[in-house]
XYZ file of C-alpha atoms in Angstrom:
449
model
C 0.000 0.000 0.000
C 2.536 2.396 1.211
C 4.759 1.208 -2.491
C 1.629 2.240 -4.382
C 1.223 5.503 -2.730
C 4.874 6.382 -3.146
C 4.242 5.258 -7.143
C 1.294 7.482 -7.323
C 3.236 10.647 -5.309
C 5.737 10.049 -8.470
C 4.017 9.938 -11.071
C 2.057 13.052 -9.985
C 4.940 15.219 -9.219
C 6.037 13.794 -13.086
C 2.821 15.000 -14.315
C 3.029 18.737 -12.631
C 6.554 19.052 -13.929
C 5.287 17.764 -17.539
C 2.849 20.625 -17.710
C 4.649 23.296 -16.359
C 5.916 25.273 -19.655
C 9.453 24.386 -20.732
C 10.543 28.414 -20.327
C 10.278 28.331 -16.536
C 10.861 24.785 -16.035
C 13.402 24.323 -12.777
C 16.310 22.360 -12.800
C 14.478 19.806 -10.449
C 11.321 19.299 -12.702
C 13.520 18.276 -15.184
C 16.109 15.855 -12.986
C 12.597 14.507 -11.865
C 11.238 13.622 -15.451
C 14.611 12.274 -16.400
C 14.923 9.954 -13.476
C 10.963 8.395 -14.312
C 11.828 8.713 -18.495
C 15.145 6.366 -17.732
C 12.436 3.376 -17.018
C 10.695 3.754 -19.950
C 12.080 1.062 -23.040
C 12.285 3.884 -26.260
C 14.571 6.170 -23.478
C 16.365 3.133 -22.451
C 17.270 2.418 -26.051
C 17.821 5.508 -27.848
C 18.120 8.722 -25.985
C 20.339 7.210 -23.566
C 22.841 6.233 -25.045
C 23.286 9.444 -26.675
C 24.925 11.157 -23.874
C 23.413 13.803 -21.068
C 23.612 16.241 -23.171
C 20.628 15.088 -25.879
C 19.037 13.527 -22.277
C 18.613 17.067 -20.721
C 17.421 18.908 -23.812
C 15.053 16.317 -24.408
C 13.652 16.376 -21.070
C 13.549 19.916 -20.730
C 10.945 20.366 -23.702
C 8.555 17.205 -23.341
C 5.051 18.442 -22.958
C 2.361 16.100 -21.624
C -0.867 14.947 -22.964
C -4.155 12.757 -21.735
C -6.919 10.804 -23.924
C -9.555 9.310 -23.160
C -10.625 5.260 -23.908
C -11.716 5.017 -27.450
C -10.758 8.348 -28.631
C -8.032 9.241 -31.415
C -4.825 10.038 -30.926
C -4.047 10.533 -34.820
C -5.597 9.452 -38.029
C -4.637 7.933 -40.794
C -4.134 10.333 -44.031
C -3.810 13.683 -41.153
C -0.408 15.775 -41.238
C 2.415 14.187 -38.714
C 2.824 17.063 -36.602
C 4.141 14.998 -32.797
C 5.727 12.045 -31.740
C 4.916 10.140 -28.912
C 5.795 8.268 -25.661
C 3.013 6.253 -24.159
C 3.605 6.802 -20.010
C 0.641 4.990 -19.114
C -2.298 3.031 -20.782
C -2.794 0.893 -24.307
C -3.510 1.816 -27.915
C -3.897 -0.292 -30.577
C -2.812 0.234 -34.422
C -5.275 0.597 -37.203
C -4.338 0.209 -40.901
C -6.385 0.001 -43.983
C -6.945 -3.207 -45.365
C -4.993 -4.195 -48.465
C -8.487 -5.527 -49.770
C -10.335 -2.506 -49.005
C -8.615 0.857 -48.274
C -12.051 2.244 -46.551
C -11.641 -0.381 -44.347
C -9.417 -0.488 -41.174
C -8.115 -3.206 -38.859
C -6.161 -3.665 -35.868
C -2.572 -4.334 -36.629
C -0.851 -4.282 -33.224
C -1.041 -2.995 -29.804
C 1.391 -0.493 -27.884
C 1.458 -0.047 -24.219
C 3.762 1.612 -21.304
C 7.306 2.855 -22.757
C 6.598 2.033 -26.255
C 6.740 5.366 -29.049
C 4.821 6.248 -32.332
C 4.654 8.898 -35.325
C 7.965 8.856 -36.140
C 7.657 7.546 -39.770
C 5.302 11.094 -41.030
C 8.326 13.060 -38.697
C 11.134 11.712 -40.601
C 9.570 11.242 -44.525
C 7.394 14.491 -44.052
C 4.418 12.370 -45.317
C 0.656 12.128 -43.896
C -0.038 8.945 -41.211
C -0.160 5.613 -42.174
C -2.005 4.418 -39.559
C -4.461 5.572 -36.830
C -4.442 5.207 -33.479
C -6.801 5.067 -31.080
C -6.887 4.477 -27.006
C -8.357 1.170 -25.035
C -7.717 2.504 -21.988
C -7.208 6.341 -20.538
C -3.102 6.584 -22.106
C -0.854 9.402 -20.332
C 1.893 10.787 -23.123
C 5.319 12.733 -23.429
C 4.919 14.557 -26.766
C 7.505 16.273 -28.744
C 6.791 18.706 -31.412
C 8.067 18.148 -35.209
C 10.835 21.027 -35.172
C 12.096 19.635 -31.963
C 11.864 16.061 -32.583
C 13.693 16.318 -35.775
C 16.520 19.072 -34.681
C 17.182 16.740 -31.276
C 16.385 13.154 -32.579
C 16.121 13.442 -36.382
C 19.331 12.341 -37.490
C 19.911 9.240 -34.551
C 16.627 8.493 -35.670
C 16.787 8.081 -39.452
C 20.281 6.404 -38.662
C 17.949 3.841 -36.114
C 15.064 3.532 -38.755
C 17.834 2.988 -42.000
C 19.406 0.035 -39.351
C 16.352 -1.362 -38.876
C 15.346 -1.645 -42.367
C 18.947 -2.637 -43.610
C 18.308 -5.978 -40.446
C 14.849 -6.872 -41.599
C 16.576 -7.004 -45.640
C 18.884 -9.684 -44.181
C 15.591 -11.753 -43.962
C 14.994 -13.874 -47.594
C 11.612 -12.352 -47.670
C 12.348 -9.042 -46.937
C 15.475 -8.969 -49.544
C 14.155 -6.777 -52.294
C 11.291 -4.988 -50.748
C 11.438 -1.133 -51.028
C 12.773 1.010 -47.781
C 9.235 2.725 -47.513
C 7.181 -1.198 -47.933
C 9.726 -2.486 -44.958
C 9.267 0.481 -43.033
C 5.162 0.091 -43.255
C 5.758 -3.769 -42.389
C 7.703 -2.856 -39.316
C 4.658 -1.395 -37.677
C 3.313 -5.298 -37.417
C 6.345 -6.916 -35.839
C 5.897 -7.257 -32.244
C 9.135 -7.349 -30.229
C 9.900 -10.020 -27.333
C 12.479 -10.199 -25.212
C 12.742 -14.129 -23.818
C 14.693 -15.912 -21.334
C 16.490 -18.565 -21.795
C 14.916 -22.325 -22.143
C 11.588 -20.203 -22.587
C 9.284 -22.305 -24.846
C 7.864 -20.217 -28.381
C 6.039 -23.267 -29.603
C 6.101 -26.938 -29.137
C 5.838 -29.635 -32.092
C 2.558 -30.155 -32.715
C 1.259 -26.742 -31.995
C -0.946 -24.691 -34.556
C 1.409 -22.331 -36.815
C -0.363 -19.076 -36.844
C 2.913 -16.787 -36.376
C 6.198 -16.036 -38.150
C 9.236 -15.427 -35.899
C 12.292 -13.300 -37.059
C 15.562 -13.513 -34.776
C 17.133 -10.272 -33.610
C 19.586 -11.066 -30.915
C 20.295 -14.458 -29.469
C 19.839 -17.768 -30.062
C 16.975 -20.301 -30.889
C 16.705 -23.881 -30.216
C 15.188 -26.236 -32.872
C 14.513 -29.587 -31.462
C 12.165 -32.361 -33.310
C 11.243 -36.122 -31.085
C 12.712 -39.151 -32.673
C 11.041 -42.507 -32.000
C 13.569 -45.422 -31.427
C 12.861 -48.081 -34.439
C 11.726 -51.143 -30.945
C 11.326 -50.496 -27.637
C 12.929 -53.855 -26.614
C 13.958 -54.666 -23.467
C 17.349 -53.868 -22.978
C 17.980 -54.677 -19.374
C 16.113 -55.885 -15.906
C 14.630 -52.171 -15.228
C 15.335 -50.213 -18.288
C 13.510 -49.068 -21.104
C 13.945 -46.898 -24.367
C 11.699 -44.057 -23.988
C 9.171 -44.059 -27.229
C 10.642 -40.996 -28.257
C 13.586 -38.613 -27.526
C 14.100 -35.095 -28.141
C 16.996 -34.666 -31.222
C 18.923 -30.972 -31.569
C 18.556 -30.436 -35.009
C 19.586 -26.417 -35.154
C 21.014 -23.436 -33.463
C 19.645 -20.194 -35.026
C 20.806 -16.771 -34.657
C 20.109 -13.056 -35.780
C 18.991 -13.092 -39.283
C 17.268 -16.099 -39.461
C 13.493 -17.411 -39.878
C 11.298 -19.518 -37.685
C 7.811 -21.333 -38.097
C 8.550 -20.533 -42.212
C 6.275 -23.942 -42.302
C 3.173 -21.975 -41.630
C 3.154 -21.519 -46.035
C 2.156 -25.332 -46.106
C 1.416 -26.530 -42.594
C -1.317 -25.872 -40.206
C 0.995 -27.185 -37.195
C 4.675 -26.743 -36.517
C 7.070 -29.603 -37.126
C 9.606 -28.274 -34.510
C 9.595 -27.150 -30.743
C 11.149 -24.042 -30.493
C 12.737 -22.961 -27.315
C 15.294 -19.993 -26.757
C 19.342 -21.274 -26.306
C 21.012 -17.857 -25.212
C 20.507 -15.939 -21.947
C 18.016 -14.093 -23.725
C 16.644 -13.583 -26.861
C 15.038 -10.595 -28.340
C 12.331 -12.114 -31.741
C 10.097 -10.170 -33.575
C 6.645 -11.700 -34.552
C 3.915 -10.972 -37.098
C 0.628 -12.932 -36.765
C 0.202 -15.488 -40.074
C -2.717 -13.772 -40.943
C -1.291 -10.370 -41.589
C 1.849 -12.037 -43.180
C -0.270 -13.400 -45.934
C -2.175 -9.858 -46.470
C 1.480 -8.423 -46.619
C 3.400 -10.687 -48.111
C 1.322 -10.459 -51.735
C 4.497 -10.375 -53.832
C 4.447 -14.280 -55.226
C 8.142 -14.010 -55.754
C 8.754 -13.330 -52.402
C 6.642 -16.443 -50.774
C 8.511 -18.657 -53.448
C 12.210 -17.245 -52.205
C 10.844 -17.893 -48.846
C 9.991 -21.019 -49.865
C 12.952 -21.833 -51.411
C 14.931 -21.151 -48.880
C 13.180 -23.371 -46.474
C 12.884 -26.308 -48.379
C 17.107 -26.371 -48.246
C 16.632 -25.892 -44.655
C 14.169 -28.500 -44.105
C 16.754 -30.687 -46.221
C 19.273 -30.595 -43.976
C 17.186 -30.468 -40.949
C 15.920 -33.866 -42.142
C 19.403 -35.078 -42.739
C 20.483 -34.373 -39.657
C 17.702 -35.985 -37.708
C 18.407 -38.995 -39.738
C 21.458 -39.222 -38.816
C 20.288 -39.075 -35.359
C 18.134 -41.785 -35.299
C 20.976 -43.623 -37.076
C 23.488 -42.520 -34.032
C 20.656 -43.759 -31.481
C 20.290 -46.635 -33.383
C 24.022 -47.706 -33.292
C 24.078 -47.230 -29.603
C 20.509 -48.808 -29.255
C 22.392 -52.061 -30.806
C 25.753 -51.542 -29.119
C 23.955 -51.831 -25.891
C 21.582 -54.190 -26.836
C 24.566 -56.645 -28.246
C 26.583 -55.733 -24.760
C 23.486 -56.885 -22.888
C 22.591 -59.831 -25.058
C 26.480 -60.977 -24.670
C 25.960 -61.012 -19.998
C 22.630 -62.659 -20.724
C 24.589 -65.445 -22.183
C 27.547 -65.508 -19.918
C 24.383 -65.764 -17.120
C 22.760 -68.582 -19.015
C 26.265 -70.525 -19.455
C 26.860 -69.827 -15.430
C 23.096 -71.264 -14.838
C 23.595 -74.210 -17.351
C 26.670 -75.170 -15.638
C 25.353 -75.473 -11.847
C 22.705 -77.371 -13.027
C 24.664 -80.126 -14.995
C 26.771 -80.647 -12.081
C 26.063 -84.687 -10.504
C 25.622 -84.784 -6.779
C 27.378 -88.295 -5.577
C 25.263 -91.301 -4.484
C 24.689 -91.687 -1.109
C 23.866 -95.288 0.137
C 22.094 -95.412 3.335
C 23.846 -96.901 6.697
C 22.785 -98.246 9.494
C 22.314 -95.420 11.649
C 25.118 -95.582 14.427
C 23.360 -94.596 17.936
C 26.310 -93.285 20.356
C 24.790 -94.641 23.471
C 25.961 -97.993 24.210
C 23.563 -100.626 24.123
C 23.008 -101.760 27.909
C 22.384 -105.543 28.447
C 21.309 -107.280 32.198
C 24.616 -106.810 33.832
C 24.749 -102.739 33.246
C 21.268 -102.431 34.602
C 22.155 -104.572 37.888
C 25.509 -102.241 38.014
C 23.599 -98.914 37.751
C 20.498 -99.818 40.027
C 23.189 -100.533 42.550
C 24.740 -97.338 42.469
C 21.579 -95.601 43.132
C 19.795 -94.762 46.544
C 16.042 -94.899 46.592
C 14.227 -93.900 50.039
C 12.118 -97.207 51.132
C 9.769 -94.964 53.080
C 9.055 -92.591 50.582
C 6.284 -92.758 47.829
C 8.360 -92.690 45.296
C 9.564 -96.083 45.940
C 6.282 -97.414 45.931
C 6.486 -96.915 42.204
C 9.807 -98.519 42.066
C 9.260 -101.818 44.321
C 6.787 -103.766 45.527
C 7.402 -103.366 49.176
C 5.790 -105.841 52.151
C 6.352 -104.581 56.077
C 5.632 -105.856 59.018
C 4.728 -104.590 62.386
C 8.237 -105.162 64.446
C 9.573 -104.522 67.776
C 12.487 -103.185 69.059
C 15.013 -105.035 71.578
C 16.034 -102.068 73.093
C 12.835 -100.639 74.109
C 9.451 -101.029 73.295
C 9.369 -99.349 70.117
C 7.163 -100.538 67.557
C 8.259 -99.951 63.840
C 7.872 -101.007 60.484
C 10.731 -104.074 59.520
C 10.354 -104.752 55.615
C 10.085 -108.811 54.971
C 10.026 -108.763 51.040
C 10.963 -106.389 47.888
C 11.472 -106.765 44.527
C 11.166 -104.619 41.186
C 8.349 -104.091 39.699
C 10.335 -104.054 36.613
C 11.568 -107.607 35.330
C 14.831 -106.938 37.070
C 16.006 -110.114 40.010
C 18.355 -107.786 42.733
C 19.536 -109.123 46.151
C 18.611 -107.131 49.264
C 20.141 -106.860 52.518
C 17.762 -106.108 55.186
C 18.343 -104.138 58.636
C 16.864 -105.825 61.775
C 18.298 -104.216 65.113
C 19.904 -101.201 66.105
C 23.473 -103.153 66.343
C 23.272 -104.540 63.142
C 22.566 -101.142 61.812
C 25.809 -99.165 63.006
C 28.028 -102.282 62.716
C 27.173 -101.323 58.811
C 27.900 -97.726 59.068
C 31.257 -98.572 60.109
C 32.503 -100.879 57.389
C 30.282 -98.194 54.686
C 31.088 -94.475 53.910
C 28.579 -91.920 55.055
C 28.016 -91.583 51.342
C 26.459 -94.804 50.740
C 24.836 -95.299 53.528
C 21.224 -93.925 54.941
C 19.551 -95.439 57.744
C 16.348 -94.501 56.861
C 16.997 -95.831 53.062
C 17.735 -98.771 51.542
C 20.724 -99.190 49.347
C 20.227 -101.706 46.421
């Protein structure tokens, strides 16, 4: 908001300075309406560069001037008597029709920083076009006498350049000065980036392109001849994109609008940037009446197709040859695989004859089952050997007292295994044994078998 405000404060303080008369005009009025002119494209590109000298003089007589939406600036056939700068707003270009000179049409549009009426300045000859306002337009004017003492001469020079480019063009090449000059009021001028796209293949052809500075692109997609598989995960595309021209200052593009309804090229800008002038296809056809110059035009891109077609052939050719280069290298591991795979599989495993499986326990007969029931201890009393022998007891008593206990009369295995038994009756008996045994292998209350 606050930008906009500033812009505004500018442009008004511009405006005040711009009407004040040039015979008072301060030193400060005119600094201000050269520092907002030196934005503007036609001061950027010719009164500039002429020094501060022609920048101050220049400044110091512009007069300002406002129209309204729809209304004339200046008509074709009237006296050139100003030339303009357009500060704000948009006009559009009206010429007769080469069919009908009653008639008028819209040639071209001009907006912010773009200039008129020099052509009826310079040749002292009526308009050649009108123009009239789309929107409310805000213009520097200078006056005849002071356009043509100031700017005259850089002029002509920049008009005589201009025509002496647009000859260097087949179709232009033997047009008069004044027919080139009248043409040049249809070119539209672009400045481009670079990789900025003007048309893709494919696209309807309904403008002629002329190079001024910088370079164009001309690519055209090539379709590989198979789309094989080549490999596990890779693929040819269907179609690659094939460099088939650089073009430069001087040079034509979308000449294939005189046969083709669609463009056989994308287009794209090379340089950094790339300034092209355009004219619609319509109003090249209305101007370009002059068969000999549509058949030179002609001429001269049928050679250039030529070798544009010989070069994408060869191309496709190169992408070809590596297609099968890579294609043989990968055809040549698929068979050193196979080989590998045919190899492991013809490859005998030995006969194996089955054994008798070898168990690494020995196999225990009567006398190892007597040896290790021996060497174990089994409480008689507890439950456990209940499950081990079958046990008979009798009601006992002691010598020693008159203890009653339990004195076992019988056991054997209940497993098919014969054992002898020793069996403990009195107390004596019973630590006459402990002596002669280790503590180890003895328990009173057990039974050792």
């Amino acid at each position: 908001m606050h930008h906009e405000f500033e812009a505004q404060k500018t442009f008004d303080n511009l405006k005040h300075s711009l009407q004040t008369s040039p015979t008072i005009r301060t030193l400060k009025q005119i600094k201000s309406i050269q520092s907002y002119m030196s934005s503007l494209l036609f001061f950027r590109n010719n009164i500039i560069p002429m020094g501060d000298d022609i920048i101050y003089k220049v400044c110091s007589i512009m007069e300002y001037e406002h129209f309204y939406p729809n209304q004339y600036i200046c008509k074709i056939g009237e006296p050139g008597d100003k030339f303009y700068i357009i500060l704000k707003g948009i006009v559009k270009i009206l010429v007769n029709s080469p069919q009908d000179d009653t008639e008028e049409y819209e040639a071209n549009r001009l907006s912010e920083g773009a200039s008129f009426g020099e052509y009826s300045l310079l040749h002292n000859q009526p308009r050649i076009a009108s123009i009239q306002c789309l929107t409310d337009t805000e213009l520097v004017v200078l006056t005849k006498n002071h356009y043509l003492n100031i700017l005259g001469k850089i002029e002509a020079k920049r008009v005589d350049e201009q025509v002496k480019f647009l000859r260097r063009f087949t179709i232009f090449a033997k047009w008069s000065k004044n027919l080139i000059i009248k043409v040049n009021y249809f070119l539209k001028e672009k400045t481009l980036p670079r990789k900025s796209i003007i048309f893709r293949e494919g696209d309807k052809a309904n403008e002629i392109i002329f190079i001024k500075s910088g370079e164009l692109e001309i690519c055209k997609s090539v379709r590989t001849p198979t789309q094989k598989k080549v490999c596990y995960l890779r693929y040819f595309p269907p179609q690659q994109n094939a460099d088939v021209a650089i073009l430069g200052p001087g040079e034509t593009v979308g000449e294939e609008l005189m046969y083709s309804d669609k463009h056989l090229y994308t287009c794209k800008v090379y340089s950094y940037t790339a300034t092209i002038m355009v004219m619609d296809k319509d109003e090249f056809f209305k101007r370009v009446r002059n068969e000999d110059s549509q058949n030179a035009l002609i001429s001269a891109n049928e050679v250039r197709e030529k070798v544009r077609n010989m070069r994408v052939k060869s191309l496709i050719m190169l992408k070809n040859k590596n297609y099968q280069d890579v294609e043989e290298k990968n055809n040549a591991s698929f068979e050193r695989l196979k080989t590998r795979k045919r190899q492991s599989v013809s490859v005998k495993s030995p006969v194996v004859t089955p054994t008798k499986k070898v168990s690494r326990y020995k196999v225990l007969n009567h006398v190892d089952i007597q040896n290790i029931v021996s060497r174990s201890k089994i409480d008689i009393l507890s439950p456990v050997a209940n499950q081990v022998f079958n046990i008979k007891k009798q009601k006992s008593k002691s010598p020693f007292g008159g203890r009653v206990y339990d004195k076992v009369s019988e056991k054997h295995y209940l497993w098919p295994i014969k054992i002898e038994q020793k069996k403990i009756y009195d107390r004596a008996k019973a630590f006459m044994i402990r002596r002669q045994s280790s503590e180890s292998e003895f328990n009173i209350s057990g039974y050792r078998v």
